[in-house]
Amino acid sequence: MSGDAARWLLGGIILLAVAALFVAMARTWRTRTRKQTEAVPPVAVPADLSPAAGSWDGFTVATTRADQPLERVTAGGLGFRGRGGVTVHETGVVLHHAGTADRWIARDAVRGADRATWAIDRVVEPGGLVRLRWTATGAAGATDLDTYFRFPEGDAAALVALQGLSTKHEHPHTAGEGTN
């Protein structure tokens, strides 16, 4: 075999290996999303909501498993950073995330809200993120989650409104987290 043919063959083998790696990554991501969708099913926004206490637009940074800020939840587009925000009602919270349907979190599922400094792929100034702590209930049972937001127009009012929903007012912090 000539030198050119050997290089082409080696290049083809490397290309096939890279393609196989990408296919395996895509399949793993889809499997993970499917399993998490069972644990974190989407909940439609009720039609008969009370008037909103407030609405804040900004960015949804990520959703992770509670107290595991590096364990991204991929179900329903929750794990990706993008335009988003919250609308707080007396009976719960509407999560807005660009490209996905709004998601309802009932008041009794809200475990608290506080400030955070980092999530899976974002580090900001101390206390620069608002973390909503909530519980999703699906086929796999209850799953505690943390959703991180960044509100560029100020987040103090959003944090107060979200904390007002918490029935337990527990505000545990993990390593690297800010304080209220």
mmCIF file of C-alpha atoms in Angstrom:
data_model
loop_
_atom_site.group_PDB
_atom_site.id
_atom_site.type_symbol
_atom_site.label_atom_id
_atom_site.label_comp_id
_atom_site.label_asym_id
_atom_site.label_seq_id
_atom_site.Cartn_x
_atom_site.Cartn_y
_atom_site.Cartn_z
ATOM 1 C CA MET A 1 0.000 0.000 0.000
ATOM 2 C CA SER A 2 1.393 3.393 -0.950
ATOM 3 C CA GLY A 3 1.958 6.192 1.579
ATOM 4 C CA ASP A 4 -0.962 8.267 0.239
ATOM 5 C CA ALA A 5 -3.366 5.336 0.427
ATOM 6 C CA ALA A 6 -2.286 4.568 4.006
ATOM 7 C CA ARG A 7 -2.860 8.192 5.041
ATOM 8 C CA TRP A 8 -6.320 8.194 3.425
ATOM 9 C CA LEU A 9 -7.179 4.932 5.133
ATOM 10 C CA LEU A 10 -5.981 6.222 8.515
ATOM 11 C CA GLY A 11 -7.914 9.465 7.996
ATOM 12 C CA GLY A 12 -11.054 7.501 7.123
ATOM 13 C CA ILE A 13 -10.706 5.333 10.217
ATOM 14 C CA ILE A 14 -10.276 8.414 12.427
ATOM 15 C CA LEU A 15 -13.310 10.053 10.813
ATOM 16 C CA LEU A 16 -15.404 6.939 11.415
ATOM 17 C CA ALA A 17 -14.271 6.820 15.059
ATOM 18 C CA VAL A 18 -15.208 10.485 15.571
ATOM 19 C CA ALA A 19 -18.600 9.936 13.878
ATOM 20 C CA ALA A 20 -19.242 6.877 16.090
ATOM 21 C CA LEU A 21 -18.367 8.950 19.159
ATOM 22 C CA PHE A 22 -20.871 11.652 18.190
ATOM 23 C CA VAL A 23 -23.588 9.059 17.523
ATOM 24 C CA ALA A 24 -22.958 7.496 20.932
ATOM 25 C CA MET A 25 -23.109 10.911 22.618
ATOM 26 C CA ALA A 26 -26.407 11.762 20.896
ATOM 27 C CA ARG A 27 -27.962 8.417 21.863
ATOM 28 C CA THR A 28 -26.834 8.832 25.476
ATOM 29 C CA TRP A 29 -28.291 12.354 25.614
ATOM 30 C CA ARG A 30 -31.638 11.161 24.202
ATOM 31 C CA THR A 31 -31.776 8.262 26.670
ATOM 32 C CA ARG A 32 -31.004 10.595 29.556
ATOM 33 C CA THR A 33 -33.686 13.053 28.434
ATOM 34 C CA ARG A 34 -36.279 10.279 28.079
ATOM 35 C CA LYS A 35 -35.565 8.916 31.578
ATOM 36 C CA GLN A 36 -35.643 12.382 33.114
ATOM 37 C CA THR A 37 -38.924 13.221 31.365
ATOM 38 C CA GLU A 38 -40.505 10.396 33.364
ATOM 39 C CA ALA A 39 -39.123 11.877 36.588
ATOM 40 C CA VAL A 40 -39.765 15.538 35.682
ATOM 41 C CA PRO A 41 -42.901 15.592 33.511
ATOM 42 C CA PRO A 42 -44.100 18.917 32.116
ATOM 43 C CA VAL A 43 -47.022 20.431 33.993
ATOM 44 C CA ALA A 44 -49.315 22.697 31.976
ATOM 45 C CA VAL A 45 -50.183 26.124 33.333
ATOM 46 C CA PRO A 46 -53.710 26.140 34.835
ATOM 47 C CA ALA A 47 -56.268 28.299 33.041
ATOM 48 C CA ASP A 48 -57.724 29.804 36.222
ATOM 49 C CA LEU A 49 -54.718 31.548 37.758
ATOM 50 C CA SER A 50 -54.953 34.292 40.323
ATOM 51 C CA PRO A 51 -53.532 37.678 39.324
ATOM 52 C CA ALA A 52 -49.759 37.733 39.059
ATOM 53 C CA ALA A 53 -47.775 39.113 41.976
ATOM 54 C CA GLY A 54 -45.009 39.902 39.510
ATOM 55 C CA SER A 55 -43.222 38.786 36.388
ATOM 56 C CA TRP A 56 -39.484 38.930 35.766
ATOM 57 C CA ASP A 57 -37.662 38.338 32.498
ATOM 58 C CA GLY A 58 -34.035 37.447 32.109
ATOM 59 C CA PHE A 59 -32.208 34.197 31.561
ATOM 60 C CA THR A 60 -32.798 30.655 32.723
ATOM 61 C CA VAL A 61 -29.308 29.392 33.468
ATOM 62 C CA ALA A 62 -29.960 25.703 34.181
ATOM 63 C CA THR A 63 -31.993 23.209 36.146
ATOM 64 C CA THR A 64 -30.111 20.664 38.219
ATOM 65 C CA ARG A 65 -30.892 18.036 40.805
ATOM 66 C CA ALA A 66 -31.173 19.608 44.254
ATOM 67 C CA ASP A 67 -27.842 20.229 45.941
ATOM 68 C CA GLN A 68 -26.065 18.818 42.884
ATOM 69 C CA PRO A 69 -25.315 21.931 40.810
ATOM 70 C CA LEU A 70 -23.269 19.895 38.314
ATOM 71 C CA GLU A 71 -26.024 17.320 37.582
ATOM 72 C CA ARG A 72 -27.971 18.915 34.723
ATOM 73 C CA VAL A 73 -31.622 18.003 34.166
ATOM 74 C CA THR A 74 -32.319 17.840 30.441
ATOM 75 C CA ALA A 75 -36.060 17.071 30.418
ATOM 76 C CA GLY A 76 -38.332 19.555 28.690
ATOM 77 C CA GLY A 77 -35.543 21.975 27.841
ATOM 78 C CA LEU A 78 -34.955 22.758 31.520
ATOM 79 C CA GLY A 79 -31.234 22.152 31.382
ATOM 80 C CA PHE A 80 -30.311 24.712 28.786
ATOM 81 C CA ARG A 81 -29.426 28.331 29.213
ATOM 82 C CA GLY A 82 -31.655 30.749 27.338
ATOM 83 C CA ARG A 83 -34.101 33.611 27.576
ATOM 84 C CA GLY A 84 -36.615 32.953 30.283
ATOM 85 C CA GLY A 85 -38.109 34.114 33.513
ATOM 86 C CA VAL A 86 -40.824 33.602 36.063
ATOM 87 C CA THR A 87 -44.321 34.833 36.768
ATOM 88 C CA VAL A 88 -45.265 34.452 40.410
ATOM 89 C CA HIS A 89 -48.893 33.875 41.387
ATOM 90 C CA GLU A 90 -50.398 33.252 44.804
ATOM 91 C CA THR A 91 -50.874 29.580 43.891
ATOM 92 C CA GLY A 92 -47.508 28.933 42.235
ATOM 93 C CA VAL A 93 -44.935 29.885 39.632
ATOM 94 C CA VAL A 94 -44.964 29.840 35.842
ATOM 95 C CA LEU A 95 -41.512 29.095 34.423
ATOM 96 C CA HIS A 96 -40.894 30.663 31.017
ATOM 97 C CA HIS A 97 -38.123 29.289 28.830
ATOM 98 C CA ALA A 98 -37.667 30.298 25.204
ATOM 99 C CA GLY A 99 -38.487 27.504 22.791
ATOM 100 C CA THR A 100 -40.493 25.401 25.253
ATOM 101 C CA ALA A 101 -43.990 25.496 26.651
ATOM 102 C CA ASP A 102 -44.443 27.320 29.945
ATOM 103 C CA ARG A 103 -44.189 25.039 32.972
ATOM 104 C CA TRP A 104 -46.306 25.268 36.129
ATOM 105 C CA ILE A 105 -44.899 24.738 39.612
ATOM 106 C CA ALA A 106 -47.629 24.638 42.258
ATOM 107 C CA ARG A 107 -47.036 26.482 45.517
ATOM 108 C CA ASP A 108 -46.834 23.260 47.522
ATOM 109 C CA ALA A 109 -43.975 22.074 45.276
ATOM 110 C CA VAL A 110 -41.852 25.162 45.958
ATOM 111 C CA ARG A 111 -39.243 24.368 48.614
ATOM 112 C CA GLY A 112 -37.619 27.788 48.729
ATOM 113 C CA ALA A 113 -35.629 30.397 46.881
ATOM 114 C CA ASP A 114 -32.261 31.927 47.573
ATOM 115 C CA ARG A 115 -29.161 33.298 45.905
ATOM 116 C CA ALA A 116 -26.434 31.278 44.278
ATOM 117 C CA THR A 117 -23.049 32.047 42.802
ATOM 118 C CA TRP A 118 -22.682 29.172 40.362
ATOM 119 C CA ALA A 119 -24.495 26.426 38.492
ATOM 120 C CA ILE A 120 -23.258 23.830 36.031
ATOM 121 C CA ASP A 121 -21.876 26.165 33.369
ATOM 122 C CA ARG A 122 -22.160 29.635 34.835
ATOM 123 C CA VAL A 123 -20.209 31.446 37.534
ATOM 124 C CA VAL A 124 -21.195 34.993 38.440
ATOM 125 C CA GLU A 125 -20.531 37.503 41.187
ATOM 126 C CA PRO A 126 -21.426 36.262 44.688
ATOM 127 C CA GLY A 127 -25.207 35.875 44.928
ATOM 128 C CA GLY A 128 -25.731 36.859 41.274
ATOM 129 C CA LEU A 129 -28.146 34.018 40.495
ATOM 130 C CA VAL A 130 -31.614 33.408 41.905
ATOM 131 C CA ARG A 131 -32.152 29.738 42.714
ATOM 132 C CA LEU A 132 -35.700 28.364 42.830
ATOM 133 C CA ARG A 133 -35.842 25.115 44.793
ATOM 134 C CA TRP A 134 -38.810 22.922 43.855
ATOM 135 C CA THR A 135 -40.030 19.343 43.665
ATOM 136 C CA ALA A 136 -41.297 17.640 40.514
ATOM 137 C CA THR A 137 -43.474 14.571 40.836
ATOM 138 C CA GLY A 138 -43.481 12.030 38.036
ATOM 139 C CA ALA A 139 -43.672 8.325 37.388
ATOM 140 C CA ALA A 140 -40.369 7.845 39.199
ATOM 141 C CA GLY A 141 -41.635 9.628 42.330
ATOM 142 C CA ALA A 142 -40.588 13.007 43.703
ATOM 143 C CA THR A 143 -37.438 14.677 42.403
ATOM 144 C CA ASP A 144 -36.009 17.749 44.123
ATOM 145 C CA LEU A 145 -34.689 20.316 41.666
ATOM 146 C CA ASP A 146 -32.949 23.685 41.599
ATOM 147 C CA THR A 147 -33.584 26.122 38.740
ATOM 148 C CA TYR A 148 -31.179 29.038 38.387
ATOM 149 C CA PHE A 149 -32.122 32.418 36.926
ATOM 150 C CA ARG A 150 -30.236 35.573 36.058
ATOM 151 C CA PHE A 151 -32.321 38.771 36.034
ATOM 152 C CA PRO A 152 -30.265 41.655 34.599
ATOM 153 C CA GLU A 153 -32.814 44.290 35.636
ATOM 154 C CA GLY A 154 -32.469 43.458 39.320
ATOM 155 C CA ASP A 155 -33.616 40.379 41.117
ATOM 156 C CA ALA A 156 -34.452 41.445 44.676
ATOM 157 C CA ALA A 157 -38.220 41.637 44.067
ATOM 158 C CA ALA A 158 -38.224 38.303 42.210
ATOM 159 C CA LEU A 159 -36.357 36.648 45.067
ATOM 160 C CA VAL A 160 -38.772 38.036 47.673
ATOM 161 C CA ALA A 161 -41.810 36.904 45.635
ATOM 162 C CA LEU A 162 -40.398 33.402 45.172
ATOM 163 C CA GLN A 163 -39.459 33.111 48.840
ATOM 164 C CA GLY A 164 -43.020 34.100 49.733
ATOM 165 C CA LEU A 165 -44.271 30.943 48.031
ATOM 166 C CA SER A 166 -42.131 28.592 50.034
ATOM 167 C CA THR A 167 -44.092 26.627 52.587
ATOM 168 C CA LYS A 168 -41.032 25.328 54.399
ATOM 169 C CA HIS A 169 -38.626 28.254 54.003
ATOM 170 C CA GLU A 170 -35.648 25.950 54.017
ATOM 171 C CA HIS A 171 -32.615 27.569 52.454
ATOM 172 C CA PRO A 172 -29.770 25.046 52.500
ATOM 173 C CA HIS A 173 -26.601 26.022 50.643
ATOM 174 C CA THR A 174 -24.097 23.899 48.836
ATOM 175 C CA ALA A 175 -20.437 24.633 48.300
ATOM 176 C CA GLY A 176 -19.951 27.837 46.341
ATOM 177 C CA GLU A 177 -23.435 29.141 47.013
ATOM 178 C CA GLY A 178 -24.286 32.636 48.136
ATOM 179 C CA THR A 179 -26.550 33.583 50.988
ATOM 180 C CA ASN A 180 -29.918 35.320 51.164
#
